[in-house]
Coordinates of C-alpha atoms in Angstrom, one line a residue:
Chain A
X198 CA -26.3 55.9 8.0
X199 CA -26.4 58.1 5.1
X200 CA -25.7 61.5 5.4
X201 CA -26.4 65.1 3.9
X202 CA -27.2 64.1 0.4
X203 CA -26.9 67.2 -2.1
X204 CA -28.0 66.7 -6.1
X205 CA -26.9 67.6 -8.2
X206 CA -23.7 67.3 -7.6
X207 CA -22.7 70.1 -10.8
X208 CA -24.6 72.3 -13.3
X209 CA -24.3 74.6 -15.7
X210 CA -26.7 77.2 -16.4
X211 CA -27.6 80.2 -18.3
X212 CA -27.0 84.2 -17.4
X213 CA -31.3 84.8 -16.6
X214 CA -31.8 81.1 -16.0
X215 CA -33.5 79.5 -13.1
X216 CA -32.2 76.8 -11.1
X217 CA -33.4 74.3 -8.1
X218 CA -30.7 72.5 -5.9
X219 CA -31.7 69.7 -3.7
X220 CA -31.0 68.7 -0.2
X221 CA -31.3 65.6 2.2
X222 CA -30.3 66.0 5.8
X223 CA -29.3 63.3 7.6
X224 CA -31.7 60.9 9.3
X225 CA -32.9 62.5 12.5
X226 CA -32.4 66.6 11.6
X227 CA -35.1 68.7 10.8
X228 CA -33.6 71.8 10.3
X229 CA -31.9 72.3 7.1
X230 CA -29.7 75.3 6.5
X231 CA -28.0 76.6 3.2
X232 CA -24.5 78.0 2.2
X233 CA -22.7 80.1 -0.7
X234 CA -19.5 79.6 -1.1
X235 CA -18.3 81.6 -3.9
X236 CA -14.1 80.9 -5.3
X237 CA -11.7 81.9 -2.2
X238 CA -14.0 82.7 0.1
X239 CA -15.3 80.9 3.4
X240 CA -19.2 79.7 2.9
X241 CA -21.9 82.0 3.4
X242 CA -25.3 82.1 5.3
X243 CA -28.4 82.1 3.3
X244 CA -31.3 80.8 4.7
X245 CA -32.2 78.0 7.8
X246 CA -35.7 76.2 7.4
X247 CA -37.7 74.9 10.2
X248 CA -40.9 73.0 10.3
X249 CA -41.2 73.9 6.9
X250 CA -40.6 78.1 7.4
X251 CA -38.1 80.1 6.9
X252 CA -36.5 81.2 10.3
X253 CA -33.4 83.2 9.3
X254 CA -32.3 84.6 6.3
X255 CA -28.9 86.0 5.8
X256 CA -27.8 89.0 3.4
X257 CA -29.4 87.6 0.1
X258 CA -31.6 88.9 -2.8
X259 CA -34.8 87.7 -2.6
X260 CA -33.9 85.8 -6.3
X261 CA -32.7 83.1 -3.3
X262 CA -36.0 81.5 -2.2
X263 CA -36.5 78.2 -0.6
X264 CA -38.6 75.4 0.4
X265 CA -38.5 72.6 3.4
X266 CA -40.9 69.5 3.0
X267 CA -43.1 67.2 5.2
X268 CA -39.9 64.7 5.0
X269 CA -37.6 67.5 5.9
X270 CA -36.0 67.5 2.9
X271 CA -35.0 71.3 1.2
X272 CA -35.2 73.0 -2.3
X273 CA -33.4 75.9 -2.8
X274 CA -34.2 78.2 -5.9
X275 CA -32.3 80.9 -7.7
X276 CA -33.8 83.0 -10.2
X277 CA -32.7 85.6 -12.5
X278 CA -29.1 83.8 -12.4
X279 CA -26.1 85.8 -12.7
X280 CA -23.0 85.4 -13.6
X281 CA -21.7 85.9 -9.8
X282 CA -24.2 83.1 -8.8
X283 CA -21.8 80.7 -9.6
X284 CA -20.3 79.2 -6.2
X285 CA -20.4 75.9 -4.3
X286 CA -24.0 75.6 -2.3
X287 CA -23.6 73.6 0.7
X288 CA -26.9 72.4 2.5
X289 CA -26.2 71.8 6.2
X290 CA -28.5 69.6 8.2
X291 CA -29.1 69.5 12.2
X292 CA -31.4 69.1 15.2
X293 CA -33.7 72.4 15.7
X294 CA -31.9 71.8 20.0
X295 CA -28.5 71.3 18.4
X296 CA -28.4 74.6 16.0
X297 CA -24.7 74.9 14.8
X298 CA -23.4 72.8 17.5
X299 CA -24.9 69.7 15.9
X300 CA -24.3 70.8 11.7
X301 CA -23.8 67.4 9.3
X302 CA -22.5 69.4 5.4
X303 CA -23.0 68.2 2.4
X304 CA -20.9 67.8 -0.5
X305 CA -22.5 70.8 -2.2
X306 CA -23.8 71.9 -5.4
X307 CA -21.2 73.2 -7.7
X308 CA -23.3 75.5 -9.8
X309 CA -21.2 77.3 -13.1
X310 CA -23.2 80.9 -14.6
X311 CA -22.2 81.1 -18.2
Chain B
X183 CA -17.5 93.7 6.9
X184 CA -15.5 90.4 7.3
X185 CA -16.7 89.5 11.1
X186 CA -14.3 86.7 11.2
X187 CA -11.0 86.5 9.0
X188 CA -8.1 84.6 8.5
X189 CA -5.5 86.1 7.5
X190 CA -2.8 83.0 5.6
X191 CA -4.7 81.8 2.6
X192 CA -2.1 79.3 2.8
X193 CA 0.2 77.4 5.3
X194 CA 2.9 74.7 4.4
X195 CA 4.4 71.9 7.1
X196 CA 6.7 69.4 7.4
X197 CA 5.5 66.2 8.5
X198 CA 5.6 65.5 12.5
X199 CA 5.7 69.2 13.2
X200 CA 3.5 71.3 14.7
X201 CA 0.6 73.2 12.5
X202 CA -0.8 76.2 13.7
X203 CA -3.7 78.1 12.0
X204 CA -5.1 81.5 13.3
X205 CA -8.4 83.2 13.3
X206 CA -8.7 86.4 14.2
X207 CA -12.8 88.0 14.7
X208 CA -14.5 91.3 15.1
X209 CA -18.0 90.6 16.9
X210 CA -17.4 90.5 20.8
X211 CA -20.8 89.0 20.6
X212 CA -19.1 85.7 19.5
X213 CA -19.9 83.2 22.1
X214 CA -18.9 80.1 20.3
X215 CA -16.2 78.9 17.9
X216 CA -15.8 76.1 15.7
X217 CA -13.0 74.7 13.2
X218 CA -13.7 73.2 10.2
X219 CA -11.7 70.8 7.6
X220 CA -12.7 70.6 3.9
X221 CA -11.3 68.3 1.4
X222 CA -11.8 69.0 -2.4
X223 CA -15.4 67.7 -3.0
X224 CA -16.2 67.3 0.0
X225 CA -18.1 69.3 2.5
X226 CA -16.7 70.6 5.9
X227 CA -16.4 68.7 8.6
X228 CA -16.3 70.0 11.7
X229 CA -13.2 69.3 13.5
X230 CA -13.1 71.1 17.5
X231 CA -14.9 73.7 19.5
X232 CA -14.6 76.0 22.0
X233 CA -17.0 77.9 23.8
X234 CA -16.4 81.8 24.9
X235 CA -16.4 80.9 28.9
X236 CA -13.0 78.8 27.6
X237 CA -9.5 79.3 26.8
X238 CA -8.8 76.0 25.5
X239 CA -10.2 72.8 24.4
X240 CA -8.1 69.7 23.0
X241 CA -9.5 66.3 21.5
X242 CA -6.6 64.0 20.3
X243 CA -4.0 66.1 17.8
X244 CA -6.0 69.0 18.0
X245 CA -5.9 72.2 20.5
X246 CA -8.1 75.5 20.3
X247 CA -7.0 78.3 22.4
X248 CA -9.1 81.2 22.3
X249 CA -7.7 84.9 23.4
X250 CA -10.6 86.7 24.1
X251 CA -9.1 90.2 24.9
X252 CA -7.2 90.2 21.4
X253 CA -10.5 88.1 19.3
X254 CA -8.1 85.8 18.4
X255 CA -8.4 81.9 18.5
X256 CA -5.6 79.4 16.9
X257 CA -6.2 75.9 15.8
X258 CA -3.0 73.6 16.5
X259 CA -2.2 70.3 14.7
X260 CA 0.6 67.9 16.7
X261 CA 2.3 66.2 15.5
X262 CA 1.1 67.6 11.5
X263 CA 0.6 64.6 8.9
X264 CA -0.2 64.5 5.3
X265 CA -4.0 63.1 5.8
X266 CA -4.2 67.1 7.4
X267 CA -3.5 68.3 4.3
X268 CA -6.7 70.4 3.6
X269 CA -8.4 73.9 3.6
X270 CA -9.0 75.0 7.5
X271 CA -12.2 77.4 8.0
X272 CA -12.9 78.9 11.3
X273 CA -16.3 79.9 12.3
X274 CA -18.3 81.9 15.3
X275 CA -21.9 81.9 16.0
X276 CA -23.6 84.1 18.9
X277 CA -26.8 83.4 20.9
X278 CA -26.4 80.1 21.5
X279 CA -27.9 77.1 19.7
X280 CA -27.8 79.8 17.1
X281 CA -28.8 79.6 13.2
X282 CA -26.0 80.7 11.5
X283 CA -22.2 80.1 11.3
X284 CA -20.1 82.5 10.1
X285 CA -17.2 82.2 8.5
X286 CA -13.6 83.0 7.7
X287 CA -12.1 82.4 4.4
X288 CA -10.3 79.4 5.1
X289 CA -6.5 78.7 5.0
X290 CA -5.2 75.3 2.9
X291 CA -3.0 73.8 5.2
X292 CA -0.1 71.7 2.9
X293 CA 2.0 69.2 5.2
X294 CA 5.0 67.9 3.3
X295 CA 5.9 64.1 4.1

């Protein structure tokens, strides 16, 4: 049973740049959440998607913008990168019921700003 | 305004001994409480729970005692072995079947054979 399947697994991108990380929850969730977790710190909220809409957003410039599809699968896009951009993104998957009780992480995104 | 922190960025044990790793929180709204375990590369994985109306939870090795009138909760690992080795993140959620975690800045946990 696979799980949370993040690509890809690095990048490197430009200061102004736009990038698009992908996420595949494990089979049977249908809420996908995303994280920021920048060097030292403990990951951070940014957005949970829900039959395909955005439910809750945490304390994030709109330049973080997101997308669920049909299959449940999530985008998430940053534009306008900058340089403190660079972090680990970590997509977590669950049941809508479960909510944090029932979180499956992936391995992340580690995206590099230069 | 760090809701949930932990204070030891880092913690080092000797194998067979006890491991304890401590949370301290700031939102008295915090109904529920979860540990996490994070190898390099990997994502967290969620390790033990405890719920607000509790003072303690155990599965196996691992104990969570929560002290509600101080917000503090502590994670303890008995007997410690190198396999723990890893960074530690606590988390609290309110409301429930909530949508968010939030989380404290972890604590590497270094168990010495």
């Amino acid at each position: 049973d696979a799980g949370v399947t993040q690509s890809p697994t690095h990048l490197i991108k430009t200061r102004g740049q736009q990038v698009t990380l992908r996420c595949s929850p494990k089979s049977g969730h249908d809420t996908v959440s995303w994280y920021q977790q920048a060097l030292g710190q403990g990951p951070q909220f940014i957005f949970q998607y829900y039959e395909e809409e955005e439910r809750q957003r945490g304390n994030f410039p709109d330049r973080f913008s997101g997308h669920q599809f049909p299959n449940y699968s999530s985008e998430l896009n940053v534009n306008a990168l900058l340089l403190g951009d660079s972090a680990l993104y970590l997509c977590a998957s669950s049941q809508v019921r479960d909510g944090v009780y029932g979180y499956t992480f992936g391995s992340g995104t580690r995206l590099t700003v230069v | 305004d760090q809701q949930v922190k932990q204070n030891s960025p880092s913690l080092s044990v000797q194998e067979g001994r006890i491991s304890i790793l401590n949370c301290d929180y700031t939102n008295s709204m915090f109904d529920y409480f979860l540990w996490y375990k994070k190898y390099p590369a990997e994502g967290p994985t969620f390790l033990i729970s405890i719920s607000s109306i509790k003072d303690k939870n155990e599965d196996g090795r691992f104990t969570v005692f929560l002290n509600k009138s101080a917000k503090h909760l502590s994670l303890h690992i008995v007997p410690s072995q190198p396999g723990d080795s890893a960074v530690y993140f606590c988390a609290a959620s309110y409301g429930g079947a909530t949508n968010k975690l939030i989380f404290g800045t972890g604590t590497l946990l270094a168990v010495q054979p």
